[in-house]
């Protein structure tokens, strides 16, 4: 029996039920629903709405329902349209009509919002740990590669030499922002809606602050209309995850490119590589491609929820039921991706020789300009002169270091024999020693700062 | 055993499997996979790649696999990473090593694209019928309400009187375009990729045209790189469904507003109304709200797939595996929504008295302007004069018909006693008799055109 | 002349220029570009890269460029592909070759990221003030309507009576979260990228902390690869604005519905209403419809940027140039919408009589159930009994208060003569006195909390 | 003066005007607006609503307005809120009050929909030509590279050898579908809304079919409510362009990767390459990166419009004004991108030596399996055996052809001396001769089919 059929003279249509029922996906919130109901039973007992003994009966019944769920013994009935109905129905079977007192002053509107927020808060905590693990894997890999020099690309074209450690650490900071955003979202999730009733508040003088604390919320909602229909926390969580997945998609793109044999900078461990049903030699980075692809999925979920929210009238509308599946899927997706990406970073086979072999002297053109700047030439002019050197070298298929000094001096008299010292990749890297730069000591400082950040953001 | 492990020395990681495997959702394509394999066995037998007897063995084995699926007897093993692996694995168990010949010249890349297209073609056919049913419900309701006059709104403000039939039929034409788009999408879906191999084509001289025809495709792909990675059909289908759901969301918005008691124009049948767990009187249009809300979900799916496709390198990438879940969910969603919306239209309780009561004479202000135009005043001036009449009436809380003639004549001397005839809602409706207008005879012609369209687009 | 043509033997194609150049939209960042360059000149002078006198020359030249922009005297040349080129070009015209020293150790990659962040920080500050103004308008309107009772809707169906003040204040809290999100975004925007060079950091020992402080940043980026390619701040800003616009779209929907004459709860001021070119009586809430519609635009911009970021290789890629137009447009849109919405709230004509007239006794069905609960009946049973009362009243076209007591007692013997006291809308409102409820004293407390929040979040 | 102010006692607020006015962007539809008005004047004259002489006066006035726009002499006034107001205002200045007769029976609702459709139809025609030019560039480049062998990638990992012609042609077919979709969209755009009035149709007995033909529409709308609010054509156009841009983003990704020096397969012409302000050697594929990045922008526009449409009430709502800017920008973007991409393909420098050098024998592993299949081994087993060969070769750093025969025979006795013939890239390519394959003769047939398609789809 539904919780609401009293005024209707005909039963609900089956097709409607299939469309309307949320039990297919909201059953995973059974823990949150029961926890919320136990706390609510205490709250209404505290103000005398139900007797203490009734509260005890209800709570012990709810604990039994929980056990049935935990053990897999819980049996749904066709009338269980959502998890809230299922729990209350079973509770009443177990404890009799007194179970029907639990819902006094409560509506599914504030109940479902409470359950969902609790679920999201847990998900935020769990995901935070997964992301932290990936951050630590990046730090640990980076520490071993402070001196591993590789070509740095912009526009995927050779730009300047960098170190592998620096490349790895760039993702640390993206994830740091992701965790900060997740924490900000959590703060706004942990606001208790229970006590908002259907839309106008509760007529019971319950202590909402105490209720919030018992359930692990930081505070309670200040306006009941907003309390039952605020889904900002879900949108904000989806945004935080979509942006994080976008970061991971960039890591994925790099790994996919760097593990193409013409690059050969890195090799994925056998355990994280996959093959082809047709081509026996294949060694694909499937998990990184899925990581990249799933960014689309998450951006889609975010778009979907925002679009659903757009233009809704005040207070609760059934459209809001669309909030859960997208978020559940986004969280599940992150639970799938993060451990794999972490393991891939941990087990990454790095090929420093291939990186070294890919270092082309064009990567040092900026050093050559800086050389001229050091001799007093304005940078803009130096840039232009070196452009000419590069053009000459390319036309004559020479490395930059092979351009004869007299040719250089044709382009600028400031060139001298000491120009030879410019063509040193390690020195170029070492020069970028200002904070945030790729020089080994700067990256060491960066890692120290990262570890400090990490300590300050313990899950 | 996977189809591809030969070159690897370590087994795939479990977390990776959880991320990578598609069996959780692609198992629903088992019919399509088996149909494709049966046709493929014939095709490679026809060119002597396998013997006729081998083909017979394989086909009869595949039919047995089909039976096992149909009856629910099929048992998956942990190594069944996708439906293609599961079917081939079971086939080989049933018929022995000859089963291993089936994949000759074929790749999962062209196989999965073939299966998916077949699935989508079926979905397009089924959904087309559902939409047609809704169109017919609209026509049939409209036919009973050619003379049911109601306020027509623009900006949700009273504009001009219209008929309920006209309002209903407006959705017929949206759905007509939806079905045309679906048909256009189907045409581009029905292009066979099988024979594209992994990316470069097949070395076997199979007759792709015959293969296409046997499987119900219109033609085959002209370029194997494109053949294995074209997901336009999925994007196009998602777009068609997202736009259709957007149309339904507008119908939903109207129904929600019109069934608010202050409007009271329509009442949803008890079987399609829902209540509240707290408020005993509630009578909500839940299914229409879900219909409106799910437009967000579908727009999200469309966005998601396009985003996943963006920037992919040529040919197959694992990111493409993200194509199915969104489309499956979109199709399932439409299968849920359409029958309910159709039933709601069929069982809609219309309250003509409430509509009539809502007819405010302001809806006739354009008629008043037209009256002046009929007396020779340029429309722009007439519009301005009537604006003054409306302002006067509002300030004095009069109906337009209650504004005294001498006051009218102050504003324009063209007003005369015959102005009284303007204030007739039915006459105003009847005047819109040009094609596409709301006059009963024009709507009758419209319905005739709709039935003609319908005949021309039999599912 | 471009800043980079030295190595090329042919000039850039004109069509390419049209595609590539950003001067059409990034010119509005001229203040930020010049401010960044002045600070940078000081920073490189401080470490001796340029002489103090050179810095003075450059800075005074930049100030002149600023003046030219401010006064409208600045003349662009066809070669000014972006604002950075334009400023440096003009600087060099004014001060000679020494201008070419400004770019030493700097890249457009860190320069543009710095300029853009500065622009966004300013926009965040300005928008925060606009939102605060709207919040204050809501508070002030609410204070005058603590006792204005209206029907509260869920599912747009009558639910329970609420007050207009409570409805108004619900939007205050949405905007409070919006401002919190904007502040969180600002914190992550105010991180200086300058000193990241093209991707690998700067070879100059500049004091990045001092540079950050001079320009109003809180800190500087820890990793140069991330520094040049982090666009999280833009995505986060777009998200914050898209969600805010979604909130405003809900306010808009309510206002549009409530100003339909059948509701008539509110009337928009003449100054914020618009008419029709055809229908002289029209009085449309155009600005609220645009507010609702533009939520789509902003969600689109957010989706667009995230999609652009998805799958990019490390460090700077030209795709990132797509970050600005969407954000500029989103900020401009908010600058258009917010003052209008604020003025509409301030000048809103409220029609309490229409609200009172719309109060149907069904809104009190929950009170009736609570009456039975007060007599000891479990709520679930009371809900069912009252459902029967509602059904009886509807079938007999009676108000709830008109159902005869003996009929009530047929449904439950707990009904007694005192049931008459239930049918009092003001009393029902007053009962919702727990925190967050709609009772006047609760809303008074809510407004106090809102003012407190407001004080704590001074722009 | 606005077209609608008659009923209001206060002027519109300035901030509202800034939000509401569309003249900033809809002025570009002046040709369409004037063409629509000329045809409309004839239509209402034909049924005697205005005299023939009046029509002549109006039409000649409109032609003068057109001239003023064409020559740049047209002067907007502050009251010109949109292009329709501007044109009618100027017309009335030129011809006197008779100009005020033009709007008889017409509303801005059907007028703007007509203008916008006309604009879109023109855009569709122009873009079709641009895409056709790109298709032809692909064909012509392909014809020169039927025998240019390169590594084919899936998952960006070496898969099988293909030809450059085949790779180029894969994009031809994507664009073919794009043009088909554009044509389908055009068919649904070319439906005339004029004659729908504000929402309920026109009271004038105008010949809508004749009007449609005069303006170049195929037919007219069947339902006036739908006629004024149908924006499917805009959504469909945005979808077609977003998907096309997604295709171009994949081409862009390939070109970006292939022009990285480690690949070096292709070099962009100097005219289409760009440099760096800091790094003198840089040679970036900026236009391809922008092409990739702008796919996000277009997907965003599509999402935005669909979201705006979602949940709108029937008939015209001001939200619909949001339809134009997104579409204008999408069309402008395509006008920027397409000529550049076409020129890049035309001037592409291909480096066959670098492609040849990148051919690794692993690309022939499938050939090796096919060799075993040819000797009777089931493919699945052959795949596994060759997996072992690949593993052995990798472990011993041998090319496949260097694995000693006796080692091969350890893995399968079917290996024999003739295995040497397998290691031939050109032969492997030539074997893929079935339709759609990469063999030169198959690609030649493909190009022939492409030229045929092209002839059948002349712009």
PDB file of C-alpha atoms in Angstrom, chain B residues 29 32 51 76 81 109 111 130 136 188 216 218 246 268 271 294 319 349 364 412:
ATOM      1  CA  UNK B  29      22.529  -7.026 -27.301  1.00  0.00           C
ATOM      2  CA  UNK B  32      21.971  -8.739 -32.278  1.00  0.00           C
ATOM      3  CA  UNK B  51      33.681 -25.049 -45.030  1.00  0.00           C
ATOM      4  CA  UNK B  76      28.135 -16.049 -17.618  1.00  0.00           C
ATOM      5  CA  UNK B  81      34.187  -9.259 -20.436  1.00  0.00           C
ATOM      6  CA  UNK B 109      35.542  -3.132 -33.582  1.00  0.00           C
ATOM      7  CA  UNK B 111      31.351  -6.485 -34.629  1.00  0.00           C
ATOM      8  CA  UNK B 130       4.925   4.568 -29.348  1.00  0.00           C
ATOM      9  CA  UNK B 136      -3.360   9.280 -32.502  1.00  0.00           C
ATOM     10  CA  UNK B 188      21.948   6.727 -41.391  1.00  0.00           C
ATOM     11  CA  UNK B 216      18.385  -5.619 -42.630  1.00  0.00           C
ATOM     12  CA  UNK B 218      20.320  -0.538 -46.357  1.00  0.00           C
ATOM     13  CA  UNK B 246      11.813  18.711 -24.824  1.00  0.00           C
ATOM     14  CA  UNK B 268      -5.755  14.020 -14.641  1.00  0.00           C
ATOM     15  CA  UNK B 271      -4.942   6.320 -12.335  1.00  0.00           C
ATOM     16  CA  UNK B 294      13.667  13.737 -17.784  1.00  0.00           C
ATOM     17  CA  UNK B 319      36.243   5.928 -25.233  1.00  0.00           C
ATOM     18  CA  UNK B 349     -10.825  14.997 -18.096  1.00  0.00           C
ATOM     19  CA  UNK B 364     -10.526  40.356 -27.436  1.00  0.00           C
ATOM     20  CA  UNK B 412     -11.411  57.424 -31.597  1.00  0.00           C
TER      21      UNK B 412
END
